[in-house]
CSV table of C-alpha atoms in Angstrom, one decimal:
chain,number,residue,atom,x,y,z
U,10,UNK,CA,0.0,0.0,0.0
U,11,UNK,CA,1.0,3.5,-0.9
U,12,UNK,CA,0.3,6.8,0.5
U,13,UNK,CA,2.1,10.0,-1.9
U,14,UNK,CA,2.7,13.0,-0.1
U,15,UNK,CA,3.0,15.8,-2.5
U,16,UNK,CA,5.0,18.4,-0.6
U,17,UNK,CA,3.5,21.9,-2.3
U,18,UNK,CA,0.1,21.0,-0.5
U,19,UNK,CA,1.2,19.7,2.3
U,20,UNK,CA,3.6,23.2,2.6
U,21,UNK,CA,0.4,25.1,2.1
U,22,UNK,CA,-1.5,23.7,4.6
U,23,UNK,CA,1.4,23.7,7.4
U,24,UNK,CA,2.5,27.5,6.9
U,25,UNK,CA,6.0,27.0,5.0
U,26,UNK,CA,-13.7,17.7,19.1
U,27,UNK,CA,-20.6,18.1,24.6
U,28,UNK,CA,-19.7,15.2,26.5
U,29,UNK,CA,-17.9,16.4,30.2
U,30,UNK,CA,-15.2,14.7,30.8
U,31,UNK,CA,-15.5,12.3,34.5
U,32,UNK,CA,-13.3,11.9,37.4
U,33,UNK,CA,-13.3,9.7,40.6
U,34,UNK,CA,-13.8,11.8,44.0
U,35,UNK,CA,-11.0,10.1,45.2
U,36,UNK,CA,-7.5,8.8,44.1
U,37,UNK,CA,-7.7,5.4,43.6
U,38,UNK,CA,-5.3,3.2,46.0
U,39,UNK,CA,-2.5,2.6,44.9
U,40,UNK,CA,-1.3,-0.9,45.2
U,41,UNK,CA,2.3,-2.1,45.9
U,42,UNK,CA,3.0,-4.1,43.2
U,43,UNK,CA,4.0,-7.5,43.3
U,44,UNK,CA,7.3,-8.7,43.3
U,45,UNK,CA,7.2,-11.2,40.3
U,46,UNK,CA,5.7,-8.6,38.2
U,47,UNK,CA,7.2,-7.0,35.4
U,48,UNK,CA,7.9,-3.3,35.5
U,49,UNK,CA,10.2,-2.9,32.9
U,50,UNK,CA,8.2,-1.5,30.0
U,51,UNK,CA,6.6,1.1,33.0
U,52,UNK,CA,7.8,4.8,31.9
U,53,UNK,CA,9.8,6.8,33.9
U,54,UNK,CA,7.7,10.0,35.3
U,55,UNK,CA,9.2,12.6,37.2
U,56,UNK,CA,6.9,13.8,39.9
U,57,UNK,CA,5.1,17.1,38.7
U,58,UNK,CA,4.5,20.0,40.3
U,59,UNK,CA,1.3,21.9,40.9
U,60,UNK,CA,0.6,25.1,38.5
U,61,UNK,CA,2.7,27.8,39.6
U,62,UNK,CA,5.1,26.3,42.2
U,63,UNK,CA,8.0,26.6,40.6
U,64,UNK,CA,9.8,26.5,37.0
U,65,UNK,CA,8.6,23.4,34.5
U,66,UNK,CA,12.1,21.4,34.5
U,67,UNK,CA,12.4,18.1,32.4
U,68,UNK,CA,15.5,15.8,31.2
U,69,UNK,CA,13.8,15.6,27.9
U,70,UNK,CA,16.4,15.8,25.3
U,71,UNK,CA,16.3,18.5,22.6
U,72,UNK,CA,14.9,17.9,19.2
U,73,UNK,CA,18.2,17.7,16.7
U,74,UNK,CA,16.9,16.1,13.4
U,75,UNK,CA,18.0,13.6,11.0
U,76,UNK,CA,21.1,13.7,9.6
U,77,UNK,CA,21.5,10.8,7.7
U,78,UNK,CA,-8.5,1.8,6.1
U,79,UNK,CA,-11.9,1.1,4.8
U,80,UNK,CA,-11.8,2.2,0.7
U,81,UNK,CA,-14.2,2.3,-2.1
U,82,UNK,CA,-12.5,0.7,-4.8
U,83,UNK,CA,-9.3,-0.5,-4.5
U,84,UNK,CA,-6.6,-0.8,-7.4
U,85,UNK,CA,-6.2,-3.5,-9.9
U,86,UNK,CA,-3.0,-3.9,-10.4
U,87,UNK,CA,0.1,-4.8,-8.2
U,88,UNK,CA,4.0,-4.8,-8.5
U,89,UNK,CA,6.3,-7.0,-6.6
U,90,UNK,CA,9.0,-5.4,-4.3
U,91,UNK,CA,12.2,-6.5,-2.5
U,92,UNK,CA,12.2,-4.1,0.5
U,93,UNK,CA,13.9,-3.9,4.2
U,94,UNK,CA,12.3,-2.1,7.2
U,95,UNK,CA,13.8,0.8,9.8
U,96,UNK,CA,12.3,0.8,13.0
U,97,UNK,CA,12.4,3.2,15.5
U,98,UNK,CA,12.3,2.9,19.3
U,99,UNK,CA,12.7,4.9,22.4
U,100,UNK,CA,15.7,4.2,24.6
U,101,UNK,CA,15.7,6.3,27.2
U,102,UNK,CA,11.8,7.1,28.3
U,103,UNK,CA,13.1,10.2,30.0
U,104,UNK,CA,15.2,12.0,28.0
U,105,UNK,CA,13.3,10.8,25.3
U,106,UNK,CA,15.9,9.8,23.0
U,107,UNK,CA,15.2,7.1,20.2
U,108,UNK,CA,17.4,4.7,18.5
U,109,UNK,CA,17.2,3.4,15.2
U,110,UNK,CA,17.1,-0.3,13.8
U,111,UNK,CA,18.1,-0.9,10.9
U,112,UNK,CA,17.6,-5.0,8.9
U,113,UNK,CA,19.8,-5.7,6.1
U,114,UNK,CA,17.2,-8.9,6.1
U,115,UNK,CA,15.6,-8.3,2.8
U,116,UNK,CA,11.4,-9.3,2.5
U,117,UNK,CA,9.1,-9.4,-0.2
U,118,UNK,CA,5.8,-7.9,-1.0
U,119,UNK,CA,3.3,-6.5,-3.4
U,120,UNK,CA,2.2,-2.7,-3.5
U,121,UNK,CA,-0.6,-1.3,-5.3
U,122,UNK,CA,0.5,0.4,-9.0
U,123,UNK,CA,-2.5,2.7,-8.8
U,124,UNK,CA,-3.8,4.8,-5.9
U,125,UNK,CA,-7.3,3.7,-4.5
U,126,UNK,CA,-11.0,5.6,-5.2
U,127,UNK,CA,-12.1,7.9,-2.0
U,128,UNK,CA,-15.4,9.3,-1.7
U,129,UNK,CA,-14.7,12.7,-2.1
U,130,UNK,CA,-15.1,13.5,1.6
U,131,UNK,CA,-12.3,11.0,2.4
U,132,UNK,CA,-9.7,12.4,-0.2
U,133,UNK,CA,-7.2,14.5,1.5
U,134,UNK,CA,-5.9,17.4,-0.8
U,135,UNK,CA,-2.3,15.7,-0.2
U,136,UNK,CA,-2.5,12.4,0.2
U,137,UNK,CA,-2.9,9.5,-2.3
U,138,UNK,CA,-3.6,6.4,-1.3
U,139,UNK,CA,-2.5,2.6,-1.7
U,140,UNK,CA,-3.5,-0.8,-0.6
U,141,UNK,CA,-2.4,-4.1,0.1
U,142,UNK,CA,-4.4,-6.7,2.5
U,143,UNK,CA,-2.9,-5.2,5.9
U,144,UNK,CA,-1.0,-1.7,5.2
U,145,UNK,CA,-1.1,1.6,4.2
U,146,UNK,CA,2.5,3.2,3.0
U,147,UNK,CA,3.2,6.9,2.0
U,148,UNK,CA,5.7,8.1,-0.1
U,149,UNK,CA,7.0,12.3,-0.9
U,150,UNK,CA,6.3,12.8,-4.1
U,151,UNK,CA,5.0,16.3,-5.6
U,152,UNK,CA,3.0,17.4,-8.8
U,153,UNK,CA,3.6,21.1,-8.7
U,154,UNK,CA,5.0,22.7,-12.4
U,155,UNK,CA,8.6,23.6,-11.3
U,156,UNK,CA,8.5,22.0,-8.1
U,157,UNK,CA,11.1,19.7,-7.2
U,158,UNK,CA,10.2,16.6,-5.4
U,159,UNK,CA,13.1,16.1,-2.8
U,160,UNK,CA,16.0,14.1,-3.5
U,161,UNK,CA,16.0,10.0,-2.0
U,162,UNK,CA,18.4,10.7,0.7
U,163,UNK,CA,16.0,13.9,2.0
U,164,UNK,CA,12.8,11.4,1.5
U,165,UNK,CA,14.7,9.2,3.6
U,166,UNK,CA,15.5,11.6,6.4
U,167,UNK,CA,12.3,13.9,6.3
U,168,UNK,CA,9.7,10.4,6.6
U,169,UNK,CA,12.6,9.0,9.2
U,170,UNK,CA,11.1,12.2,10.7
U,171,UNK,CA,8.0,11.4,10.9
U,172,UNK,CA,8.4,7.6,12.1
U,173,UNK,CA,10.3,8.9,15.3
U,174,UNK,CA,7.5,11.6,15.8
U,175,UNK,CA,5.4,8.3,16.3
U,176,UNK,CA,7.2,6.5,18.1
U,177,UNK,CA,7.1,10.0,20.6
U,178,UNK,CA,3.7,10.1,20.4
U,179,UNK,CA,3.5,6.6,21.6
U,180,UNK,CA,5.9,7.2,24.4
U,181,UNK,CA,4.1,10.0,25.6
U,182,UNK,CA,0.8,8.4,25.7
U,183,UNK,CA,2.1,5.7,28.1
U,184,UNK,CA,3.0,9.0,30.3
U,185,UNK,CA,-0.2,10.4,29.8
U,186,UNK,CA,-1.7,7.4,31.0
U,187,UNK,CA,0.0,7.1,34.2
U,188,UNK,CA,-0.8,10.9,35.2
U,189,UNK,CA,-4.3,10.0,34.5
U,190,UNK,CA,-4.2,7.2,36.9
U,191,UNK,CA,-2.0,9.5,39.8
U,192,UNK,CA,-5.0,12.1,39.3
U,193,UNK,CA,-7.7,9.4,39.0
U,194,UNK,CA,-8.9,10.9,35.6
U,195,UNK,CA,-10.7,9.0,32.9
U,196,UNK,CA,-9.9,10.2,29.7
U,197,UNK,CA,-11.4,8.7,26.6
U,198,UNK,CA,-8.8,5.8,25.1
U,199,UNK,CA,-6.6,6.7,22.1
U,200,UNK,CA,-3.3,5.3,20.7
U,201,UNK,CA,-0.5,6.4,18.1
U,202,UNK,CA,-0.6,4.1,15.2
U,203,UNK,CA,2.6,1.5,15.1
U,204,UNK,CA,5.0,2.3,11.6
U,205,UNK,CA,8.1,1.6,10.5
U,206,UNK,CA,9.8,2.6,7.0
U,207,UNK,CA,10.9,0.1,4.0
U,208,UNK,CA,13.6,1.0,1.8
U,209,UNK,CA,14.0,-0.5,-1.8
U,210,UNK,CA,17.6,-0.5,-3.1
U,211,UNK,CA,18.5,-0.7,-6.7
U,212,UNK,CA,19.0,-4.2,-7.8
U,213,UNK,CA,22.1,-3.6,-10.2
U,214,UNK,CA,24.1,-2.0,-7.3
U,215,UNK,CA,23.1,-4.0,-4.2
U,216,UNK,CA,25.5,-5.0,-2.6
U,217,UNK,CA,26.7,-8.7,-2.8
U,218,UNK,CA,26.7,-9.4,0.9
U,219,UNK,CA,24.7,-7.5,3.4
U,220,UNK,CA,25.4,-7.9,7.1
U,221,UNK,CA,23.6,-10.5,9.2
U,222,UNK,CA,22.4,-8.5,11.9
U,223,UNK,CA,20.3,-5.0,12.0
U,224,UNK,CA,22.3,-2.1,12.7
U,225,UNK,CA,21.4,0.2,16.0
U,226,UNK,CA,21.8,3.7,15.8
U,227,UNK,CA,21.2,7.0,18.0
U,228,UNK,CA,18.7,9.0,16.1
U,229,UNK,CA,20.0,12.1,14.7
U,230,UNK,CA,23.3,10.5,14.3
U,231,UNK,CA,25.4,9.4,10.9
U,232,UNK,CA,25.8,5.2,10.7
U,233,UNK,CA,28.2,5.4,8.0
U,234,UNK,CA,28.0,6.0,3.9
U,235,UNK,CA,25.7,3.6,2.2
U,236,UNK,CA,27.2,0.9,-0.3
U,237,UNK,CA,23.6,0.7,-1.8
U,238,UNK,CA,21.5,2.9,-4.2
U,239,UNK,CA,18.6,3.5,-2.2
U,240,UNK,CA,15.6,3.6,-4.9
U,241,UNK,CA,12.3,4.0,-2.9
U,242,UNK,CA,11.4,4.6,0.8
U,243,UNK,CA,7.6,4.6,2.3
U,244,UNK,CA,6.3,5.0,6.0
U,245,UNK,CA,4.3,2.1,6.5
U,246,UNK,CA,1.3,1.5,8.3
U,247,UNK,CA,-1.3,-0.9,9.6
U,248,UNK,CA,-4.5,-0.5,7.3
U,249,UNK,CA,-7.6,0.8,9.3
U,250,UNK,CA,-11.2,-0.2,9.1
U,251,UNK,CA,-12.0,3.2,7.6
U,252,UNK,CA,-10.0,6.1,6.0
U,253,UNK,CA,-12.4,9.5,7.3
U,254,UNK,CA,-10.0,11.6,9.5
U,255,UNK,CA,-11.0,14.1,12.6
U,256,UNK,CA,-9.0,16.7,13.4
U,257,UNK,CA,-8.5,17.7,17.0
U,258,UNK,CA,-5.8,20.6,16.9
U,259,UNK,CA,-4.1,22.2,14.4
U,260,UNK,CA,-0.7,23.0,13.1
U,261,UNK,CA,0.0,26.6,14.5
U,262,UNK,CA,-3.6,26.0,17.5
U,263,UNK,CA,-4.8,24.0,19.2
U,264,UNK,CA,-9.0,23.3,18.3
U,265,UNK,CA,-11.4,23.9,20.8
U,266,UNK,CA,-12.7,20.7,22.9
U,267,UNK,CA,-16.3,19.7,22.1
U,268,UNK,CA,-16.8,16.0,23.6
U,269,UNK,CA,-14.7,13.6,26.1
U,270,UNK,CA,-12.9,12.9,22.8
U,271,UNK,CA,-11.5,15.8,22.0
U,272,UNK,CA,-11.3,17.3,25.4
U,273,UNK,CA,-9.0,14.3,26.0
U,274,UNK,CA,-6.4,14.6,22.8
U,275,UNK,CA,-6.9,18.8,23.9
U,276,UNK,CA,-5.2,18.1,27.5
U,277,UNK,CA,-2.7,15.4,26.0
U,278,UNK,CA,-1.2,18.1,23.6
U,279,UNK,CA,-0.9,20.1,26.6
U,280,UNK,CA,0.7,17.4,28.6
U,281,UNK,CA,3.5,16.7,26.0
U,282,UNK,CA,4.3,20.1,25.8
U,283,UNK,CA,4.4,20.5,29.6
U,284,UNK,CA,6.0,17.2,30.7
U,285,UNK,CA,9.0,17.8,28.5
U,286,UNK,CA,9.2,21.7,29.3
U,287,UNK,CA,8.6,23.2,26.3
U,288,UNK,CA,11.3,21.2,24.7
U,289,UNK,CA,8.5,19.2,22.5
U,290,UNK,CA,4.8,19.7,21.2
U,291,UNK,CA,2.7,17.2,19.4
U,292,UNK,CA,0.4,19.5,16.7
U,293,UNK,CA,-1.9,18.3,14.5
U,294,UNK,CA,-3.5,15.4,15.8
U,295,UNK,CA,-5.6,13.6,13.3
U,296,UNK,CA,-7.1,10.1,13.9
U,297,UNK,CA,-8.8,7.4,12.7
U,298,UNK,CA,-11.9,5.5,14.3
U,299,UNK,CA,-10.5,2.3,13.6
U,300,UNK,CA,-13.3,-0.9,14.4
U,301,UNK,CA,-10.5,-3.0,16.2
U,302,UNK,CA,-8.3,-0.2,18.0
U,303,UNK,CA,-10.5,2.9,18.7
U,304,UNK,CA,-9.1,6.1,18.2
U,305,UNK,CA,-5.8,5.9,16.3
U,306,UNK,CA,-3.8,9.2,15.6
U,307,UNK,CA,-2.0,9.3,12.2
U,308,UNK,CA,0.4,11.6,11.0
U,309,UNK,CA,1.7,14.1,13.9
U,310,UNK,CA,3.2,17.0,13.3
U,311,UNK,CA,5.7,18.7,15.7
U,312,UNK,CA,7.4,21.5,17.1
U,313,UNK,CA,10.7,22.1,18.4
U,314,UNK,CA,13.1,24.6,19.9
U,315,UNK,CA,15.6,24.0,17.2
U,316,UNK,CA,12.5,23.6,14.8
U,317,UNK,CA,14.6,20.2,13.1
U,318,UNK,CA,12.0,17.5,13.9
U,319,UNK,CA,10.6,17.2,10.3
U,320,UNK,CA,8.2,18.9,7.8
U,321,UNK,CA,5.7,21.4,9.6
U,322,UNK,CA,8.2,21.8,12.6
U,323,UNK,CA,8.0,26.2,13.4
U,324,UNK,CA,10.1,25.8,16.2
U,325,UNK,CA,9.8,28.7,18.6
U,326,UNK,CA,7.0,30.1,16.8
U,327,UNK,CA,5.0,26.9,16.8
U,328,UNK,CA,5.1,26.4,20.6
U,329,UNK,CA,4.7,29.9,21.6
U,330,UNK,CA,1.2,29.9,19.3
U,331,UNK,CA,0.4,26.7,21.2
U,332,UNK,CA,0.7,28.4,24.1
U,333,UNK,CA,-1.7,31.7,23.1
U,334,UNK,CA,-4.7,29.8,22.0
U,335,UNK,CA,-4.9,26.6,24.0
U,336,UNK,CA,-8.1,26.6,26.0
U,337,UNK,CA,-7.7,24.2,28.6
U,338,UNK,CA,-10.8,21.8,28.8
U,339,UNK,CA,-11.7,20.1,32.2
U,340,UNK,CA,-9.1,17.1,31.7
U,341,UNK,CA,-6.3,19.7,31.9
U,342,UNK,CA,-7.5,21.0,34.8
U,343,UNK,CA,-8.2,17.5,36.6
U,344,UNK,CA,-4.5,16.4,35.5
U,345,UNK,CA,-3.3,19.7,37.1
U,346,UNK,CA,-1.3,20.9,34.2
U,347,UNK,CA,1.3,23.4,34.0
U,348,UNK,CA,-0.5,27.3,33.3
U,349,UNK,CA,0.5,29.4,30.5
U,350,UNK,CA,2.3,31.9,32.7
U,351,UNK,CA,4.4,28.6,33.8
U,352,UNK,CA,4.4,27.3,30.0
U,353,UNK,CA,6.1,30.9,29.1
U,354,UNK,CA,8.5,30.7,31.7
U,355,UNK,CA,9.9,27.4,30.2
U,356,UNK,CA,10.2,28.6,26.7
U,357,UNK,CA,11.8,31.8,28.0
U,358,UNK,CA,14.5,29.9,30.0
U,359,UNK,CA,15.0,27.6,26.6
U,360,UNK,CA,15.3,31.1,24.5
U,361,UNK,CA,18.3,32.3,27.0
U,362,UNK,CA,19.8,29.3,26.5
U,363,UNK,CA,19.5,29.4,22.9
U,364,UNK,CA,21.1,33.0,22.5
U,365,UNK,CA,24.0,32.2,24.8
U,366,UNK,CA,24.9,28.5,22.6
U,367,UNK,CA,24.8,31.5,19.7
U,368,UNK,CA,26.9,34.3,21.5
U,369,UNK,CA,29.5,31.3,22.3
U,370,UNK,CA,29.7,30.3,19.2
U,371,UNK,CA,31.1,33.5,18.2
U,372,UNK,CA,33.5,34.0,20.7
């Protein structure tokens, strides 16, 4: 399955949710676990502080960037690929920081020639899609007269981007999760959709003997130069029970909250932003209402300090509009979340230390 991103509309529309929600009267105990049980996968949460206290501090590492569903008709035809996947995955679930895995195991498969027939409600201005049995994929591609559509390495790097944005996303719903159950908040369910990226090398210049195992490397960091000609690469996805989106905030603000829904995703955007200090904010949330899994958000966006994190990323600017026109629905409020006076504060202190890193470098 295929999903083309074509980069002139996607550019436009970056800038380049009465249901109140319910909480317990009291916290609920809070057993000691037991010893057998397993608490590795549990993430690490620092304990917060009330609004106003004192200063938002987190450990969450700073953004640096990559160097390096239910159709109506779905296409005919079908090519066979030779492909191997790049997975992302958090090591550190303070800080943050994600490693990537890369296979040198190669698969095969069958994508879609031709894109699939939407109802014209379902057809995103940007977005083509493609089908197999079990996943969507998307691919950069762009249609504009005298645009050019980005070279492989930057396709690489730029939907790299957007796999580690999900794999984020997933980290800080587990986080979100266990403040809702210190607070004794229900929120409505969600998840982040699973991905990983394929890469299709040229068959005349692969290389003769690939090594055995997959490769680990720190995200953000160089893993060598490439013996192969890398021909294709696609973020792949499972395949949802339908392909209508809702939108719950925006690229440069966050939507108002209109149901238990959207009130929920409405304090989980403020939550990533205030649990990592204004070092990270999740924009654009978008998901699916999958039959199996619920509410599934696709295709984050993000904002950064450094403003590196991918396409759509406005860095300061992003998070500072974040800030102006959230509305904080009754979740945020329950879960005790950072103010915007305290939200400021953070991104002032992150400012200071940006202009000092730039008057040293002059010295």
């Amino acid at each position: 399955m295929e999903l083309h991103v074509f980069l002139d509309k996607y550019e436009q529309r970056t800038g380049t949710g009465e249901v109140a929600p319910t909480t317990r009267k009291s916290k609920r105990s809070r057993h000691p676990k037991d010893s057998d049980e397993d608490d590795e996968d549990e993430p690490v949460m620092k304990k917060r502080s009330t609004s106003g206290s004192g200063p938002l501090v987190s450990k969450f590492v700073r953004e640096g960037g990559v160097s390096g569903r239910g159709v109506t008709k779905a296409a005919d035809a079908t090519r066979a690929i030779q492909f191997r996947r790049v997975m992302a995955r958090i090591e550190d679930a303070e800080t943050g920081e994600v490693s990537i895995i890369k296979s040198y195991r190669n698969e095969e498969g069958a994508i879609s020639a031709s894109p699939i027939k939407l109802p014209k409600g379902d057809k995103g201005r940007s977005k083509e899609l493609y089908e197999s049995a079990t996943y969507v994929a998307k691919k950069l591609v762009c249609r504009a007269p005298g645009v050019p559509v980005p070279d492989i390495d930057e396709q690489y790097n730029l939907l790299l981007s957007d796999l580690v944005r999900l794999c984020k996303g997933q980290m800080f719903v587990k986080r979100f999760e266990v403040a809702a159950e210190e607070y004794a908040v229900e929120p409505s369910a969600f998840r982040f959709t699973e991905g990983f990226l394929i890469t299709v090398f040229s068959a005349e210049r692969s290389t003769a003997e690939a090594p055995a195992e997959s490769a680990l490397v720190p995200h953000g960091s160089s893993d060598g130069e490439e013996t192969e000609e890398l021909e294709e690469v696609y973020l792949v996805e499972p395949r949802r029970s339908t392909t209508r989106v809702e939108k719950y905030t925006g690229t440069m603000d966050n939507q108002q909250w209109l149901n238990l829904k959207s009130a929920t995703i409405n304090a989980f955007a403020h939550f990533v932003v205030a649990d990592s200090a204004c070092e990270y904010l999740l924009a654009d949330l978008q998901a699916l209402q999958d039959i199996r899994e619920g509410t599934v958000l696709i295709d984050p966006m993000s904002h950064t300090p450094l403003g590196n994190s991918g396409l759509g990323d406005h860095g300061l600017t992003g998070i500072r509009s974040f800030i102006r026109t959230h509305s904080c629905s009754p979740i945020c409020k329950d879960l005790q979340l950072a103010s915007s006076s305290d939200l400021r504060r953070a991104l002032d202190r992150i400012v200071n230390e940006l202009d000092q890193e730039e008057d040293q470098s002059f010295e």
